[in-house]
Structures are given as structure tokens and as C-alpha cells.
PDB file of C-alpha atoms in Angstrom:
ATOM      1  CA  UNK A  29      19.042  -8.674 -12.799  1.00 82.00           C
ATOM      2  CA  UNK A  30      16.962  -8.879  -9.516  1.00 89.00           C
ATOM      3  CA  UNK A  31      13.619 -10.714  -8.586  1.00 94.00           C
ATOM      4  CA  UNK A  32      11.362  -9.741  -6.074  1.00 96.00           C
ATOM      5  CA  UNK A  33       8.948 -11.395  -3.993  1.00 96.00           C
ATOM      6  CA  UNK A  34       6.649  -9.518  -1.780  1.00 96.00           C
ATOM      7  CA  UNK A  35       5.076 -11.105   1.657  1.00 96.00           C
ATOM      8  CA  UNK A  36       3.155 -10.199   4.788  1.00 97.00           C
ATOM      9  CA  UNK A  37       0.004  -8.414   3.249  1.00 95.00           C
ATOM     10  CA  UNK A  38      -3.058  -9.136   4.469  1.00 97.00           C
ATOM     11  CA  UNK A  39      -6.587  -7.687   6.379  1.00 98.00           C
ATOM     12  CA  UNK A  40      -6.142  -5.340   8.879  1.00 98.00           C
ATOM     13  CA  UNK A  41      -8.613  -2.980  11.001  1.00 98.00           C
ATOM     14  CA  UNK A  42      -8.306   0.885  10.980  1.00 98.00           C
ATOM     15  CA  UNK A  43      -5.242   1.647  13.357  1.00 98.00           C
ATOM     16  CA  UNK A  44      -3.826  -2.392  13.048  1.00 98.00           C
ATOM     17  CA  UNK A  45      -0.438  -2.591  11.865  1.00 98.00           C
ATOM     18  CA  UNK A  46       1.812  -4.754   9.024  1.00 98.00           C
ATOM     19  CA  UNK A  47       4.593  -5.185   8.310  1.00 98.00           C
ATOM     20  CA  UNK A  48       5.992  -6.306   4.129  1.00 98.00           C
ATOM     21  CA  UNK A  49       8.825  -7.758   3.138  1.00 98.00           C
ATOM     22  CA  UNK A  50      10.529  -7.886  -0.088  1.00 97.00           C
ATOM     23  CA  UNK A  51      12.843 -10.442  -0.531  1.00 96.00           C
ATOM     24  CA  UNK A  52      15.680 -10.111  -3.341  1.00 95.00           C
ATOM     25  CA  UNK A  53      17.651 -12.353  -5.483  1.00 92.00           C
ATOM     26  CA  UNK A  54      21.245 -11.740  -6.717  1.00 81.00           C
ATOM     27  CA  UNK A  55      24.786 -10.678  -6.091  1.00 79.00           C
ATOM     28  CA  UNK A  56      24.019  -6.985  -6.762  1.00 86.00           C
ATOM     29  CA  UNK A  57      20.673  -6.348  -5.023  1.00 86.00           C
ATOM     30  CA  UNK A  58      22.660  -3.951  -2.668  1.00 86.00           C
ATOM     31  CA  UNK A  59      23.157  -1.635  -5.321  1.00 91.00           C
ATOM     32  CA  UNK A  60      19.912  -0.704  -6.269  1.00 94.00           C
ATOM     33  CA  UNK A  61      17.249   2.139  -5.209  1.00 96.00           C
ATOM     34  CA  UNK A  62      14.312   0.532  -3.840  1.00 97.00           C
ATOM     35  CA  UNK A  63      10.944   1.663  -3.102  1.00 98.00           C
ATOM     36  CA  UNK A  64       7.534   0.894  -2.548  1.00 98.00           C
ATOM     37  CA  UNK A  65       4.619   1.477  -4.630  1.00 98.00           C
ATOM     38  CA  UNK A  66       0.858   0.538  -4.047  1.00 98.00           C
ATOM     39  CA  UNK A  67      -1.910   0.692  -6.957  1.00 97.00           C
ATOM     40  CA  UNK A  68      -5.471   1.278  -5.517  1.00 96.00           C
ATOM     41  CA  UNK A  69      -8.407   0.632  -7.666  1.00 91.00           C
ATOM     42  CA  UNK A  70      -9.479   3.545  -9.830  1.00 93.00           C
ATOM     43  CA  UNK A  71      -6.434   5.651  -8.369  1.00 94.00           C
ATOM     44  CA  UNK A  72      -2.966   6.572  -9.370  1.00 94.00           C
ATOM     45  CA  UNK A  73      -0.231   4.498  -8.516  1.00 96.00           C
ATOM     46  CA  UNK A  74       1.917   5.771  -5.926  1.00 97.00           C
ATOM     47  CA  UNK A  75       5.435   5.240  -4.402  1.00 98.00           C
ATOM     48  CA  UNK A  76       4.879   5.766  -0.588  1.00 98.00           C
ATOM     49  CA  UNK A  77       8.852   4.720   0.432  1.00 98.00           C
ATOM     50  CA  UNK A  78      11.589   4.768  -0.820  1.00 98.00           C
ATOM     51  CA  UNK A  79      15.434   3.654   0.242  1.00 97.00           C
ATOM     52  CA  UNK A  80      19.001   4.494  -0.769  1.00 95.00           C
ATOM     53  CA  UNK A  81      21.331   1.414  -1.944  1.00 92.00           C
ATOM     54  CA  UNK A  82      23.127   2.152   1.256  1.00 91.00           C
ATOM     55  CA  UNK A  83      19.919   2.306   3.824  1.00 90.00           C
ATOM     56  CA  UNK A  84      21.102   6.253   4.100  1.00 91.00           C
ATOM     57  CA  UNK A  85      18.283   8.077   2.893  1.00 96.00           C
ATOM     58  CA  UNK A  86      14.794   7.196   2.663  1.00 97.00           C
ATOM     59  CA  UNK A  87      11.925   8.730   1.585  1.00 97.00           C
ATOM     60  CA  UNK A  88       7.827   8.977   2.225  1.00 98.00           C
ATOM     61  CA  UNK A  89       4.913  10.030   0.827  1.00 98.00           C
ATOM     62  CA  UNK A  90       3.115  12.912   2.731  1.00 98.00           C
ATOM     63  CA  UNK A  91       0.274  10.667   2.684  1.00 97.00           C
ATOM     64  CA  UNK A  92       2.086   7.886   4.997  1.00 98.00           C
ATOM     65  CA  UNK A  93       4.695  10.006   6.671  1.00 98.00           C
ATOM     66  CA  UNK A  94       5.243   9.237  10.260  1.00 98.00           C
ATOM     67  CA  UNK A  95       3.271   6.077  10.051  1.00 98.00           C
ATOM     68  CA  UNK A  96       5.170   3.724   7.770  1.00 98.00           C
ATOM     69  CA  UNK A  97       8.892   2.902   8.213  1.00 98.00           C
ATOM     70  CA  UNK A  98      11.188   1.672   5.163  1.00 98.00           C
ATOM     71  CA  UNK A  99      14.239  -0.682   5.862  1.00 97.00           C
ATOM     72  CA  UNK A 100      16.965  -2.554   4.125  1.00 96.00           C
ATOM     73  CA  UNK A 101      19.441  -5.496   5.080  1.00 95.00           C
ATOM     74  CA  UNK A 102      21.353  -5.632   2.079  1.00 93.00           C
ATOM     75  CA  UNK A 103      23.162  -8.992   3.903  1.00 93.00           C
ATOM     76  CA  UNK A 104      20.235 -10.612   3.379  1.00 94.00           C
ATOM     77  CA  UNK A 105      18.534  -8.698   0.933  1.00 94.00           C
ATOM     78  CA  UNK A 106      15.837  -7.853   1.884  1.00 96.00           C
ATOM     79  CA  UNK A 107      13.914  -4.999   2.651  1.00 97.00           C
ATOM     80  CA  UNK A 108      10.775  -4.132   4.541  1.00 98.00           C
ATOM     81  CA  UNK A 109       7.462  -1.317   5.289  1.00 98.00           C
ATOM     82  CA  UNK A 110       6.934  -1.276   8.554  1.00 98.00           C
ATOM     83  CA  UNK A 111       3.246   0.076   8.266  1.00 98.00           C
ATOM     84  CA  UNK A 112       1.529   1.240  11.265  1.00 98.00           C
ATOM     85  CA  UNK A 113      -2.032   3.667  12.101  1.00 98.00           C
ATOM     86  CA  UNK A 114      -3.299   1.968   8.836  1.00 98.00           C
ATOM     87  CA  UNK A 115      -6.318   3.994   7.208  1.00 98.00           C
ATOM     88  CA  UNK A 116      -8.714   2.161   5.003  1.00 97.00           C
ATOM     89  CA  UNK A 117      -7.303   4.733   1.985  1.00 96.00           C
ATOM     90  CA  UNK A 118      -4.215   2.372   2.395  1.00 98.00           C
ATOM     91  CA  UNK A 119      -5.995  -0.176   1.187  1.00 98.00           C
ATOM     92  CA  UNK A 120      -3.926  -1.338  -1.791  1.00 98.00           C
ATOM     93  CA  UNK A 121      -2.090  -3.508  -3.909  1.00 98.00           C
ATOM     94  CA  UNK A 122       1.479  -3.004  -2.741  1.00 98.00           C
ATOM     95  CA  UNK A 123       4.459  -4.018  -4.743  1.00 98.00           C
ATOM     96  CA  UNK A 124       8.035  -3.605  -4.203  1.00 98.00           C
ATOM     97  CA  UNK A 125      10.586  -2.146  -7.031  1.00 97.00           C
ATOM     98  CA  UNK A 126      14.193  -1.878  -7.901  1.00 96.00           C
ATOM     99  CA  UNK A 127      16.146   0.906  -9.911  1.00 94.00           C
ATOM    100  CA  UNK A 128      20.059   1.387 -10.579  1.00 91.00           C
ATOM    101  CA  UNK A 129      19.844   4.834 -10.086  1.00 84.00           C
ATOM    102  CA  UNK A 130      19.973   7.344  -7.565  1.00 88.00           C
ATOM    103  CA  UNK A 131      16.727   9.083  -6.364  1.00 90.00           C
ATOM    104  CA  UNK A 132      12.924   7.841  -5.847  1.00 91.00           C
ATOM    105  CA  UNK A 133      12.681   9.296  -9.198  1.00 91.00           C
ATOM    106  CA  UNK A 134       8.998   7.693 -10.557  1.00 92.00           C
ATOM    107  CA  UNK A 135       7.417   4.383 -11.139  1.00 91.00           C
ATOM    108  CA  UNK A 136       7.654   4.149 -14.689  1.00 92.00           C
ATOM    109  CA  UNK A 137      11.499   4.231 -13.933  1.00 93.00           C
ATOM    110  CA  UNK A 138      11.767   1.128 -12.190  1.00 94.00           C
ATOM    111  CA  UNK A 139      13.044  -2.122 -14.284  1.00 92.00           C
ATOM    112  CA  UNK A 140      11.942  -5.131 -11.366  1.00 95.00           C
ATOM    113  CA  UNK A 141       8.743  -5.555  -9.976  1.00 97.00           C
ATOM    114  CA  UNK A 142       7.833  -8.200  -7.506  1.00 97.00           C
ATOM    115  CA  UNK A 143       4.017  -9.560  -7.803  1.00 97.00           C
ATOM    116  CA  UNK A 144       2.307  -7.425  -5.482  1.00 97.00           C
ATOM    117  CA  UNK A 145       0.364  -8.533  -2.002  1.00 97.00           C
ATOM    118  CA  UNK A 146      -2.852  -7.215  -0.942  1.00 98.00           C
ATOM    119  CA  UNK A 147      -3.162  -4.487   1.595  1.00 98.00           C
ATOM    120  CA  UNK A 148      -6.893  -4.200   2.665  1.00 98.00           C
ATOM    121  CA  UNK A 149      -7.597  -2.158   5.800  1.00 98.00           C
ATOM    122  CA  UNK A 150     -11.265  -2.187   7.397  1.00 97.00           C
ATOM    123  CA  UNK A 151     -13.149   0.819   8.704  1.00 92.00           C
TER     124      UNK A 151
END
């Protein structure tokens, strides 16, 4: 089992950067897919990154690709969105997730959730 706890949201202008972290708990953290997925009011949620147990192969959305950058340190577990050029359509809750299997697959897939942080860009 894994518990996650999200940090480093906040307010931001339009073009500011953030950066979140997710930190893990337990022996087998490095094991698990991880992504992240942000729930906007009155909008789907989406997963906008996504990383491989190993760090290997990551994946992102087409609406944050080339601006945000996923990362893992399994050693500490950890992992992080490195979100830069922030739009005020990123404006979100963000929450990180953790699956066993292989794949970004979709949200509904994911057993652990952390609690979510804030995201809230200004135009």
C-alpha cells in the first residue's frame, strides 16, 4: 500500500512557474506507475504526466507538452511536475496517483490518491 502527499501548489501569474512534489510512503513505492492528474471545476479530470516505475518513460498531455516536466527518485520516493509557461486553463486541483501496472492507462485505474494542492494561475 502507498500514501501520497502532494506539496508546492500555490498562485502563480500567466508564464510563472511551480514546481509539485509527491512524496511516497513504503518499501514498494518504486514499483508503481505514477502520474499526475488535475480536476478543474466543471471539467473532466485529466492525467497531464505520467512516469514509468523505472523513470524510463514518461508521458504528457498535448495540452502541457513541452511545458511541464515529470520526475521520479525512487531513493527517496518521491516524484515531482516541474510546471513551467503556466496558462490560467492550468488552473486546477492537482493530485498525484499510483498504479501497479504498466501504462498511463486512465484515472479510474489508479488505487492511491494523495489529497490534492491547488494550482491557480492568474491572467
Amino acid at each position: 500500500q502507498v500514501q501520497l502527499v502532494e506539496s508546492g501548489g500555490g498562485l502563480v501569474q500567466t508564464g510563472g512557474s511551480l514546481r509539485l512534489s509527491c512524496a511516497g510512503s513504503g518499501p514498494t513505492f518504486s514499483r508503481y506507475t505514477m502520474v499526475w492528474i488535475r480536476q478543474a471545476p466543471g471539467k473532466e479530470r485529466e492525467i497531464v504526466a505520467g512516469i514509468s516505475w523505472s523513470g524510463g518513460n514518461t508521458y504528457y498531455a498535448d495540452s502541457v507538452k513541452g511545458r511541464f516536466t515529470m520526475s521520479r527518485d525512487n531513493a527517496k520516493n518521491m516524484v515531482n511536475l516541474q510546471m513551467n509557461s503556466l496558462k490560467p486553463e492550468d488552473t486546477a486541483v492537482y493530485y498525484c496517483a499510483a498504479r501497479r501496472g504498466a501504462g498511463v492507462g486512465m484515472s479510474y485505474e489508479y488505487d492511491y490518491w494523495g489529497q490534492g494542492t491547488q494550482v491557480t494561475v492568474s491572467s
